[in-house]
């Protein structure tokens, strides 16, 4: 008999009563109920294999310091950024205002014209007006005088020649910021005037390092700016980076950096990115604050900071040159990051910085996304600036 019939069997039909044979009929005996079958007990499920307990992340030995999450295993590729237009395309688009400012003047100046003294003088003025600065402009014009003086040139020929001369100035400074893997952590002190994009640059760098599988911690050292602290908190959560935040606004930045470096060394963190104040209106106070911060972290690691990154806003033009001069007096700047090229007609200032200071230009930014901050390439920048 099928199992279904055992569980869903209809009850037996009632037996009809027989007609009475005697005056007092006897009640008919009911049919005995059919006992329901007892189902066999289901077999007990096999016990799940025992799992080893998950290892908890190491606890920070210092309060207010959140250690970074474990980086992605090596060999697991990070999600590719949106490269639909390509980096060079985004760079050219970001430099479009600077390009228009420079090339329009060149085009109007050279319409199959002989490159004589008057033309070279006008070219020098054009380059200075485009924020390349006097030293760079003089160098480029001197090169033109040696190689093309007295010849008839077109605007297109001049633009290509300018791209070559600009690339020659930029090539020696187009150097990446190398993270020393032997240091745990490699300490990067990020300096610059408020509003140049220091905090955003730190966040983007953190994203890059996390994508490379490195552990990273942010230090919200601009303790008087609540917005800067909150921004790093958001990016730390988004990227899995660690965070050292002040317990209250205006807390001692040097003490915070000391605690963060102590915790990072104990945890073996790869990179420590320290944000700093940038109130340049009080130069002496800012200088003392930066010097104190460096002095304090050297108590933990005498070789720190290992990189001092100065962040400059391209929209400020020649003010970026002045800022570089001032911060170089305060700290030992090791490299530059030039941001906001997408909103500036003064991208030529990168050439002025390279010619005057010779500091490595590690990276440039042309947008808000992490993928819009990229290592500096001299040839790509020169071509983008001249629109060739």
PDB file of C-alpha atoms in Angstrom, residues 98 101-110 113 115-142 144-145 158 162 318 345 348:
ATOM      1  CA  UNK A  98      44.173  75.867 -19.692  1.00  0.00           C
ATOM      2  CA  UNK A 101      43.866  79.925 -22.877  1.00  0.00           C
ATOM      3  CA  UNK A 102      47.292  79.022 -24.247  1.00  0.00           C
ATOM      4  CA  UNK A 103      46.564  77.690 -27.734  1.00  0.00           C
ATOM      5  CA  UNK A 104      44.193  80.494 -28.754  1.00  0.00           C
ATOM      6  CA  UNK A 105      47.006  82.978 -28.229  1.00  0.00           C
ATOM      7  CA  UNK A 106      49.485  80.788 -30.105  1.00  0.00           C
ATOM      8  CA  UNK A 107      47.081  80.311 -33.014  1.00  0.00           C
ATOM      9  CA  UNK A 108      46.419  84.031 -33.362  1.00  0.00           C
ATOM     10  CA  UNK A 109      50.126  84.801 -33.061  1.00  0.00           C
ATOM     11  CA  UNK A 110      51.456  82.310 -35.616  1.00  0.00           C
ATOM     12  CA  UNK A 113      54.838  83.715 -39.607  1.00  0.00           C
ATOM     13  CA  UNK A 115      59.987  83.286 -36.077  1.00  0.00           C
ATOM     14  CA  UNK A 116      61.896  86.523 -35.545  1.00  0.00           C
ATOM     15  CA  UNK A 117      62.741  88.528 -32.415  1.00  0.00           C
ATOM     16  CA  UNK A 118      59.318  90.168 -32.290  1.00  0.00           C
ATOM     17  CA  UNK A 119      57.521  86.810 -32.563  1.00  0.00           C
ATOM     18  CA  UNK A 120      59.686  85.283 -29.850  1.00  0.00           C
ATOM     19  CA  UNK A 121      59.008  88.208 -27.537  1.00  0.00           C
ATOM     20  CA  UNK A 122      55.269  87.801 -28.033  1.00  0.00           C
ATOM     21  CA  UNK A 123      55.581  84.066 -27.457  1.00  0.00           C
ATOM     22  CA  UNK A 124      57.354  84.675 -24.150  1.00  0.00           C
ATOM     23  CA  UNK A 125      54.586  87.027 -23.032  1.00  0.00           C
ATOM     24  CA  UNK A 126      51.980  84.412 -23.998  1.00  0.00           C
ATOM     25  CA  UNK A 127      53.691  81.726 -21.936  1.00  0.00           C
ATOM     26  CA  UNK A 128      53.981  83.991 -18.898  1.00  0.00           C
ATOM     27  CA  UNK A 129      50.303  84.926 -19.165  1.00  0.00           C
ATOM     28  CA  UNK A 130      49.473  81.188 -19.225  1.00  0.00           C
ATOM     29  CA  UNK A 131      51.150  80.788 -15.783  1.00  0.00           C
ATOM     30  CA  UNK A 132      54.243  78.945 -17.005  1.00  0.00           C
ATOM     31  CA  UNK A 133      56.309  81.546 -15.178  1.00  0.00           C
ATOM     32  CA  UNK A 134      59.208  83.715 -16.328  1.00  0.00           C
ATOM     33  CA  UNK A 135      62.056  81.155 -15.906  1.00  0.00           C
ATOM     34  CA  UNK A 136      60.230  78.456 -17.894  1.00  0.00           C
ATOM     35  CA  UNK A 137      59.114  80.922 -20.562  1.00  0.00           C
ATOM     36  CA  UNK A 138      62.662  82.177 -21.016  1.00  0.00           C
ATOM     37  CA  UNK A 139      63.997  78.629 -21.271  1.00  0.00           C
ATOM     38  CA  UNK A 140      61.432  77.665 -23.933  1.00  0.00           C
ATOM     39  CA  UNK A 141      62.033  80.809 -25.983  1.00  0.00           C
ATOM     40  CA  UNK A 142      65.801  80.284 -25.802  1.00  0.00           C
ATOM     41  CA  UNK A 144      63.135  78.118 -30.009  1.00  0.00           C
ATOM     42  CA  UNK A 145      65.784  80.696 -30.792  1.00  0.00           C
ATOM     43  CA  UNK A 158      54.555  75.816 -32.722  1.00  0.00           C
ATOM     44  CA  UNK A 162      55.940  73.753 -27.279  1.00  0.00           C
ATOM     45  CA  UNK A 318      51.153  81.667  -9.319  1.00  0.00           C
ATOM     46  CA  UNK A 345      42.680  77.788 -16.680  1.00  0.00           C
ATOM     47  CA  UNK A 348      50.602  75.918 -16.786  1.00  0.00           C
TER      48      UNK A 348
END
